[in-house]
Short mmCIF file of C-alpha atoms and ligand atoms in Angstrom, two decimals:
data_model
loop_
_atom_site.label_atom_id
_atom_site.label_comp_id
_atom_site.label_asym_id
_atom_site.label_seq_id
_atom_site.Cartn_x
_atom_site.Cartn_y
_atom_site.Cartn_z
CA MET S 15 19.01 -12.14 -15.41
CA ALA S 16 17.44 -9.48 -13.24
CA LYS S 17 18.23 -9.15 -9.55
CA LEU S 18 15.27 -10.36 -7.48
CA ILE S 19 13.86 -7.64 -5.17
CA ASP S 20 13.09 -9.47 -1.96
CA GLY S 21 10.15 -7.58 -0.47
CA LYS S 22 9.65 -10.21 2.18
CA ALA S 23 13.09 -9.68 3.60
CA PHE S 24 12.84 -5.87 3.28
CA ALA S 25 9.49 -5.85 5.12
CA GLU S 26 10.93 -8.09 7.86
CA GLY S 27 13.78 -5.60 8.38
CA LEU S 28 11.33 -2.68 8.36
CA ARG S 29 9.11 -4.39 11.00
CA LYS S 30 12.21 -4.89 13.19
CA ARG S 31 13.02 -1.17 12.93
CA ILE S 32 9.39 -0.37 13.75
CA ALA S 33 9.49 -2.65 16.78
CA GLY S 34 12.62 -0.75 17.92
CA ALA S 35 10.89 2.62 17.43
CA VAL S 36 7.81 1.36 19.35
CA SER S 37 9.92 0.32 22.35
CA THR S 38 11.65 3.69 22.33
CA LEU S 39 8.26 5.49 22.26
CA LYS S 40 7.14 3.39 25.19
CA ALA S 41 10.29 3.86 27.24
CA GLU S 42 10.91 7.59 26.51
CA HIS S 43 7.38 8.93 26.09
CA GLY S 44 5.06 6.43 27.77
CA LEU S 45 3.35 6.06 24.33
CA THR S 46 2.07 2.74 22.93
CA PRO S 47 0.82 3.30 19.36
CA GLY S 48 -2.58 1.64 18.76
CA LEU S 49 -4.28 0.53 15.55
CA ALA S 50 -8.02 -0.16 15.27
CA VAL S 51 -9.16 -2.18 12.26
CA VAL S 52 -12.81 -2.32 11.27
CA LEU S 53 -14.13 -5.22 9.18
CA VAL S 54 -17.69 -5.17 7.88
CA GLY S 55 -19.02 -8.48 6.61
CA GLU S 56 -17.50 -11.86 5.84
CA ASP S 57 -15.33 -11.33 2.73
CA PRO S 58 -12.81 -14.21 3.05
CA ALA S 59 -9.84 -12.30 1.62
CA SER S 60 -10.59 -9.26 3.88
CA LYS S 61 -10.78 -11.55 6.93
CA VAL S 62 -7.28 -12.88 6.18
CA TYR S 63 -5.86 -9.35 5.63
CA VAL S 64 -7.39 -8.10 8.89
CA ALA S 65 -6.12 -11.11 10.88
CA ASN S 66 -2.58 -10.53 9.48
CA LYS S 67 -2.71 -6.83 10.28
CA ALA S 68 -3.73 -7.53 13.86
CA LYS S 69 -1.05 -10.23 14.29
CA GLN S 70 1.78 -8.03 12.94
CA THR S 71 0.56 -5.00 14.96
CA VAL S 72 0.91 -7.00 18.21
CA GLU S 73 4.23 -8.50 17.08
CA VAL S 74 5.85 -5.04 16.86
CA GLY S 75 4.57 -4.14 20.36
CA MET S 76 1.58 -1.95 19.49
CA ASN S 77 -2.01 -2.14 20.70
CA SER S 78 -4.45 -3.74 18.28
CA TRP S 79 -8.26 -3.68 18.20
CA GLU S 80 -10.46 -5.54 15.72
CA HIS S 81 -14.06 -4.42 15.28
CA LYS S 82 -16.06 -7.00 13.35
CA LEU S 83 -19.47 -5.83 12.20
CA PRO S 84 -22.18 -7.87 10.34
CA ALA S 85 -22.59 -7.47 6.60
CA ASP S 86 -25.95 -5.69 7.04
CA THR S 87 -24.43 -2.87 9.20
CA SER S 88 -25.93 0.48 8.31
CA GLU S 89 -23.83 3.41 7.16
CA SER S 90 -24.84 5.40 10.23
CA ASP S 91 -23.75 2.64 12.62
CA LEU S 92 -20.37 2.42 10.92
CA LEU S 93 -20.01 6.23 11.00
CA ALA S 94 -20.85 6.12 14.73
CA LEU S 95 -18.04 3.59 15.32
CA VAL S 96 -15.58 5.72 13.32
CA ASP S 97 -16.58 8.77 15.41
CA LYS S 98 -15.99 6.77 18.65
CA LEU S 99 -12.54 5.68 17.45
CA ASN S 100 -11.71 9.27 16.34
CA LYS S 101 -12.40 10.37 19.97
CA ASP S 102 -10.54 7.50 21.67
CA SER S 103 -7.10 8.81 22.64
CA SER S 104 -5.58 5.31 22.89
CA VAL S 105 -6.31 4.77 19.17
CA HIS S 106 -3.77 6.47 16.82
CA GLY S 107 -4.62 4.65 13.60
CA ILE S 108 -7.99 3.68 12.14
CA LEU S 109 -8.34 1.41 9.15
CA VAL S 110 -11.71 0.50 7.68
CA GLN S 111 -11.16 -2.60 5.49
CA MET S 112 -12.33 -2.21 1.91
CA PRO S 113 -14.48 -3.22 0.08
CA LEU S 114 -17.55 -2.25 2.14
CA PRO S 115 -21.04 -3.67 1.55
CA LYS S 116 -23.18 -1.89 -1.07
CA GLN S 117 -25.44 -0.04 1.42
CA ILE S 118 -22.39 1.93 2.65
CA ASP S 119 -20.82 4.88 0.84
CA SER S 120 -17.07 4.09 1.10
CA ALA S 121 -15.87 7.65 0.32
CA LYS S 122 -18.14 9.02 3.06
CA VAL S 123 -16.69 6.54 5.58
CA LEU S 124 -13.00 7.15 4.54
CA ASN S 125 -13.51 10.92 4.84
CA ALA S 126 -15.12 10.55 8.28
CA ILE S 127 -11.85 9.19 9.69
CA ASP S 128 -9.81 11.85 11.50
CA PRO S 129 -7.02 12.65 8.98
CA ALA S 130 -4.51 12.45 11.83
CA LYS S 131 -5.49 8.79 12.33
CA ASP S 132 -5.92 7.92 8.63
CA VAL S 133 -3.16 5.30 8.42
CA ASP S 134 -4.47 4.08 5.04
CA GLY S 135 -3.81 7.54 3.60
CA PHE S 136 -7.10 7.63 1.69
CA HIS S 137 -8.67 10.70 3.28
CA VAL S 138 -8.86 13.63 0.86
CA VAL S 139 -6.86 15.81 3.29
CA ASN S 140 -3.94 13.34 3.22
CA VAL S 141 -4.27 12.92 -0.56
CA GLY S 142 -4.21 16.74 -0.91
CA ARG S 143 -1.27 17.08 1.41
CA LEU S 144 0.70 14.47 -0.54
CA SER S 145 -0.01 16.20 -3.89
CA THR S 146 0.97 19.60 -2.47
CA GLY S 147 4.20 18.33 -0.93
CA GLN S 148 3.08 18.63 2.71
CA GLU S 149 3.65 16.11 5.51
CA ALA S 150 0.99 13.42 5.08
CA LEU S 151 -0.04 9.90 5.95
CA VAL S 152 0.53 8.22 2.57
CA ALA S 153 -1.16 5.06 1.23
CA CYS S 154 0.71 1.92 2.30
CA THR S 155 1.27 -0.04 -0.90
CA PRO S 156 2.62 3.05 -2.83
CA THR S 157 4.93 3.82 0.08
CA GLY S 158 6.22 0.20 -0.06
CA CYS S 159 6.82 0.43 -3.83
CA VAL S 160 8.96 3.58 -3.48
CA MET S 161 10.92 2.12 -0.55
CA LEU S 162 11.78 -0.89 -2.69
CA ALA S 163 12.66 1.25 -5.70
CA LYS S 164 14.94 3.44 -3.60
CA ASP S 165 16.55 0.41 -2.06
CA VAL S 166 17.53 -0.77 -5.53
CA LEU S 167 18.30 2.56 -7.28
CA GLY S 168 19.23 4.92 -4.48
CA ASP S 169 18.44 8.46 -5.60
CA LEU S 170 15.49 8.41 -8.04
CA SER S 171 16.06 12.05 -9.13
CA GLY S 172 15.69 12.56 -12.89
CA ILE S 173 14.86 8.99 -13.86
CA ASN S 174 11.93 8.13 -16.13
CA ALA S 175 9.24 6.38 -14.15
CA VAL S 176 6.18 4.87 -15.79
CA VAL S 177 3.25 3.94 -13.58
CA ILE S 178 0.65 1.68 -15.21
CA GLY S 179 -2.71 2.21 -13.53
CA ARG S 180 -4.38 5.33 -12.11
CA SER S 181 -6.36 4.07 -9.13
CA ASN S 182 -6.70 6.14 -5.97
CA ILE S 183 -5.26 3.23 -3.99
CA VAL S 184 -2.03 2.64 -5.95
CA GLY S 185 -1.51 4.36 -9.30
CA LYS S 186 -2.15 8.00 -8.38
CA PRO S 187 -0.41 8.06 -4.97
CA VAL S 188 2.64 6.15 -6.21
CA ALA S 189 2.95 8.66 -9.11
CA GLN S 190 2.78 11.53 -6.56
CA LEU S 191 5.46 9.92 -4.40
CA LEU S 192 7.73 9.45 -7.46
CA LEU S 193 7.15 13.05 -8.47
CA ALA S 194 8.23 14.07 -4.93
CA GLU S 195 11.41 12.04 -5.53
CA ASN S 196 12.03 14.14 -8.65
CA CYS S 197 11.29 11.42 -11.19
CA THR S 198 9.88 12.31 -14.57
CA VAL S 199 6.59 10.52 -14.18
CA THR S 200 4.22 9.15 -16.83
CA ILE S 201 0.90 7.61 -15.75
CA ALA S 202 -0.46 5.13 -18.25
CA HIS S 203 -3.95 3.60 -17.99
CA SER S 204 -6.60 1.63 -19.85
CA LYS S 205 -7.09 4.41 -22.44
CA SER S 206 -3.38 4.95 -23.10
CA LYS S 207 -2.30 4.31 -26.68
CA ASP S 208 0.64 2.03 -27.53
CA LEU S 209 1.46 1.06 -23.93
CA PRO S 210 4.54 -1.04 -24.88
CA SER S 211 6.31 2.05 -26.36
CA ILE S 212 5.48 4.13 -23.27
CA VAL S 213 6.83 1.43 -20.98
CA ARG S 214 9.99 1.12 -23.11
CA GLN S 215 10.95 4.67 -22.02
CA ALA S 216 10.97 3.70 -18.31
CA ASP S 217 13.99 3.34 -16.07
CA LEU S 218 11.44 2.36 -13.42
CA VAL S 219 8.18 0.57 -14.16
CA ILE S 220 5.45 0.31 -11.56
CA ALA S 221 2.65 -1.96 -12.74
CA ALA S 222 -0.65 -1.68 -10.82
CA VAL S 223 -3.21 -2.92 -13.29
CA GLY S 224 -4.82 -6.13 -12.08
CA ARG S 225 -4.31 -7.98 -15.40
CA PRO S 226 -2.33 -11.18 -15.15
CA GLU S 227 1.11 -11.07 -16.88
CA MET S 228 0.12 -8.16 -19.16
CA VAL S 229 3.55 -6.48 -19.27
CA LYS S 230 5.89 -8.46 -21.49
CA GLY S 231 9.68 -8.63 -21.47
CA ASP S 232 10.00 -6.87 -24.84
CA TRP S 233 8.23 -3.82 -23.31
CA ILE S 234 11.01 -3.40 -20.80
CA LYS S 235 14.10 -1.22 -21.38
CA PRO S 236 17.19 -3.39 -20.70
CA GLY S 237 18.32 -2.88 -17.14
CA ALA S 238 15.12 -1.15 -15.98
CA THR S 239 13.69 -1.76 -12.46
CA VAL S 240 10.31 -3.40 -12.44
CA ILE S 241 7.97 -3.20 -9.44
CA ASP S 242 4.95 -5.43 -9.92
CA VAL S 243 2.02 -4.52 -7.65
CA GLY S 244 -0.49 -6.88 -9.32
CA ILE S 245 -1.90 -9.82 -7.41
CA ASN S 246 -3.90 -12.02 -9.74
CA ARG S 247 -5.22 -15.47 -9.01
CA ILE S 248 -5.06 -17.74 -12.07
CA GLU S 249 -5.21 -21.41 -12.81
CA ARG S 250 -2.29 -23.00 -14.61
CA ASP S 251 -1.79 -26.72 -15.25
CA GLY S 252 -4.83 -27.37 -13.13
CA LYS S 253 -3.32 -25.57 -10.11
CA ALA S 254 -4.23 -22.25 -8.48
CA LYS S 255 -1.38 -19.74 -8.82
CA LEU S 256 -0.68 -16.10 -7.89
CA VAL S 257 0.87 -13.98 -10.66
CA GLY S 258 1.62 -10.27 -11.09
CA ASP S 259 0.79 -7.83 -13.85
CA CYS S 260 4.17 -8.50 -15.40
CA ASP S 261 5.09 -11.67 -17.27
CA PHE S 262 7.84 -12.57 -14.82
CA ALA S 263 9.58 -15.15 -17.07
CA SER S 264 10.15 -12.74 -19.99
CA CYS S 265 10.65 -9.56 -17.89
CA GLU S 266 13.34 -11.03 -15.65
CA LYS S 267 15.46 -11.70 -18.75
CA VAL S 268 15.58 -7.96 -19.61
CA ALA S 269 15.06 -5.99 -16.35
CA GLY S 270 17.93 -5.03 -14.07
CA ALA S 271 15.82 -5.79 -10.98
CA ILE S 272 12.28 -7.13 -10.52
CA THR S 273 9.88 -7.91 -7.70
CA PRO S 274 8.46 -11.43 -7.64
CA VAL S 275 4.74 -12.14 -7.01
CA PRO S 276 4.27 -13.26 -4.30
CA GLY S 277 7.10 -12.01 -2.07
CA GLY S 278 7.64 -8.55 -3.65
CA VAL S 279 5.36 -5.59 -2.98
CA GLY S 280 2.72 -7.65 -1.09
CA PRO S 281 4.60 -7.99 2.22
CA MET S 282 5.45 -4.26 2.21
CA THR S 283 1.85 -3.07 2.60
CA ILE S 284 1.28 -4.17 6.21
CA ALA S 285 4.81 -3.10 7.21
CA CYS S 286 4.04 0.39 5.88
CA LEU S 287 0.69 0.38 7.69
CA LEU S 288 2.54 -0.23 10.95
CA TYR S 289 4.99 2.55 10.11
CA ASN S 290 2.07 4.93 9.41
CA THR S 291 0.63 4.00 12.85
CA VAL S 292 3.98 4.94 14.49
CA LYS S 293 3.99 8.18 12.44
CA ALA S 294 0.40 9.02 13.43
CA ALA S 295 0.98 8.24 17.14
CA SER S 296 4.14 10.41 17.17
CA ALA S 297 2.44 13.30 15.42
CA ILE S 298 -0.62 13.20 17.77
CA LYS S 299 1.77 13.23 20.78
CA GLY S 300 3.89 16.05 19.18
CA ILE S 301 7.00 13.92 18.83
CA LYS S 302 9.15 13.73 15.70
CA ALA S 303 8.46 10.37 14.02
CA PRO S 304 11.53 8.10 13.75
CA ALA S 305 12.94 7.84 10.20
CA MET S 306 12.81 4.37 8.62
P1 NAD L 23 -7.89 -0.84 -10.08
O1 NAD L 23 -8.74 -1.87 -10.81
O2 NAD L 23 -8.55 0.09 -9.15
O3 NAD L 23 -7.09 -0.04 -11.15
C1 NAD L 23 -6.46 -0.64 -12.23
C2 NAD L 23 -5.84 0.44 -13.13
O4 NAD L 23 -5.30 -0.23 -14.22
C3 NAD L 23 -6.91 1.40 -13.66
O5 NAD L 23 -6.47 2.75 -13.37
C4 NAD L 23 -6.93 1.19 -15.18
O6 NAD L 23 -6.99 2.39 -15.93
C5 NAD L 23 -5.63 0.48 -15.42
N1 NAD L 23 -5.75 -0.51 -16.50
C6 NAD L 23 -6.68 -1.47 -16.66
N2 NAD L 23 -6.49 -2.16 -17.75
C7 NAD L 23 -5.42 -1.61 -18.37
C8 NAD L 23 -4.76 -1.87 -19.61
N3 NAD L 23 -5.13 -2.90 -20.42
N4 NAD L 23 -3.71 -1.11 -19.90
C9 NAD L 23 -3.30 -0.11 -19.10
N5 NAD L 23 -3.90 0.18 -17.91
C10 NAD L 23 -4.95 -0.57 -17.61
O7 NAD L 23 -6.76 -1.71 -9.33
P2 NAD L 23 -5.81 -1.34 -8.09
O8 NAD L 23 -6.60 -1.35 -6.79
O9 NAD L 23 -4.96 -0.14 -8.43
O10 NAD L 23 -4.90 -2.64 -8.05
C11 NAD L 23 -4.08 -3.04 -9.12
C12 NAD L 23 -3.45 -4.39 -8.83
O11 NAD L 23 -2.63 -4.25 -7.70
C13 NAD L 23 -4.43 -5.52 -8.53
O12 NAD L 23 -3.94 -6.69 -9.08
C14 NAD L 23 -4.47 -5.56 -7.04
O13 NAD L 23 -4.79 -6.83 -6.55
C15 NAD L 23 -3.02 -5.22 -6.74
N6 NAD L 23 -2.86 -4.61 -5.39
C16 NAD L 23 -1.85 -5.11 -4.62
C17 NAD L 23 -1.65 -4.60 -3.36
C18 NAD L 23 -0.57 -5.20 -2.49
O14 NAD L 23 0.35 -5.75 -2.94
N7 NAD L 23 -0.62 -5.12 -1.23
C19 NAD L 23 -2.42 -3.51 -2.89
C20 NAD L 23 -3.34 -2.97 -3.73
C21 NAD L 23 -3.56 -3.52 -5.04
#
């Protein structure tokens, strides 16, 4: 049976290290990192995410601001708020919660954020820096996936990594991070042919598809590490249940290590957001960011 990768425990440890780094920044540099989160509208899942982000930001000793705007906010009003936050020197990280209402062009808003404060790592400047091997603020969930993979496997150099999914949020940035770790990276997607045989080549599988339990145990090379990013709400035996993109029951029989859903990648995302805020605040102040 595969070893269970406990993302909840890893994220807890990471948050403790971040809290330590924040108190050092305060004591030695008079710097309190601050994160501003903007929520437009009433999406229930987004409201929960934003509340959790604010809670954990405060818990590690950082400043937190929540800007809640009505669902009919115009693009120009949102851009005006982003501009104000860009100019506010107490704000080091800006996160605009996605998805945005239809009247707003998300790409325009994401690219209006000062790249130095882009703690979600979605600005084209940060995406470009990542893909050219320069220092960047990197998307949070991909960062969390690679931290967990390195915790299990140590050096990733030379291993075969298969990423399933090519979204800008997870698939592409996680593939770039793995390339930077010297993996041989394959990106599979909805048009890939014979996905099972591609996945069977992988020492490390990262599934970011959004299809419940799609990856089966007989696709997995014995002993491979499986990082399941998927969060899918299904109903089973009349009960609501969260499942990943991997069929956990069959995959855990073959894999060497596997993340559960929930409790795997999920908890890493906010922890990495907090780390990005520390990195952004340090860089803005001209201080070397503490390693995590
Ligand atoms: P997305 O819908 O933007 O992208 C899905 C990708 O999967 C696409 O690139 C598509 O080509 C690929 N795909 C779809 N069907 C496929 C198939 N049959 N075979 C192979 N590839 C296929 O989704 P996303 O935003 O990248 O998110 C993926 C999953 O990860 C979702 O379940 C989402 O909820 C979850 N997620 C979790 C976190 C977290 O843990 N914090 C963060 C982001 C996303």
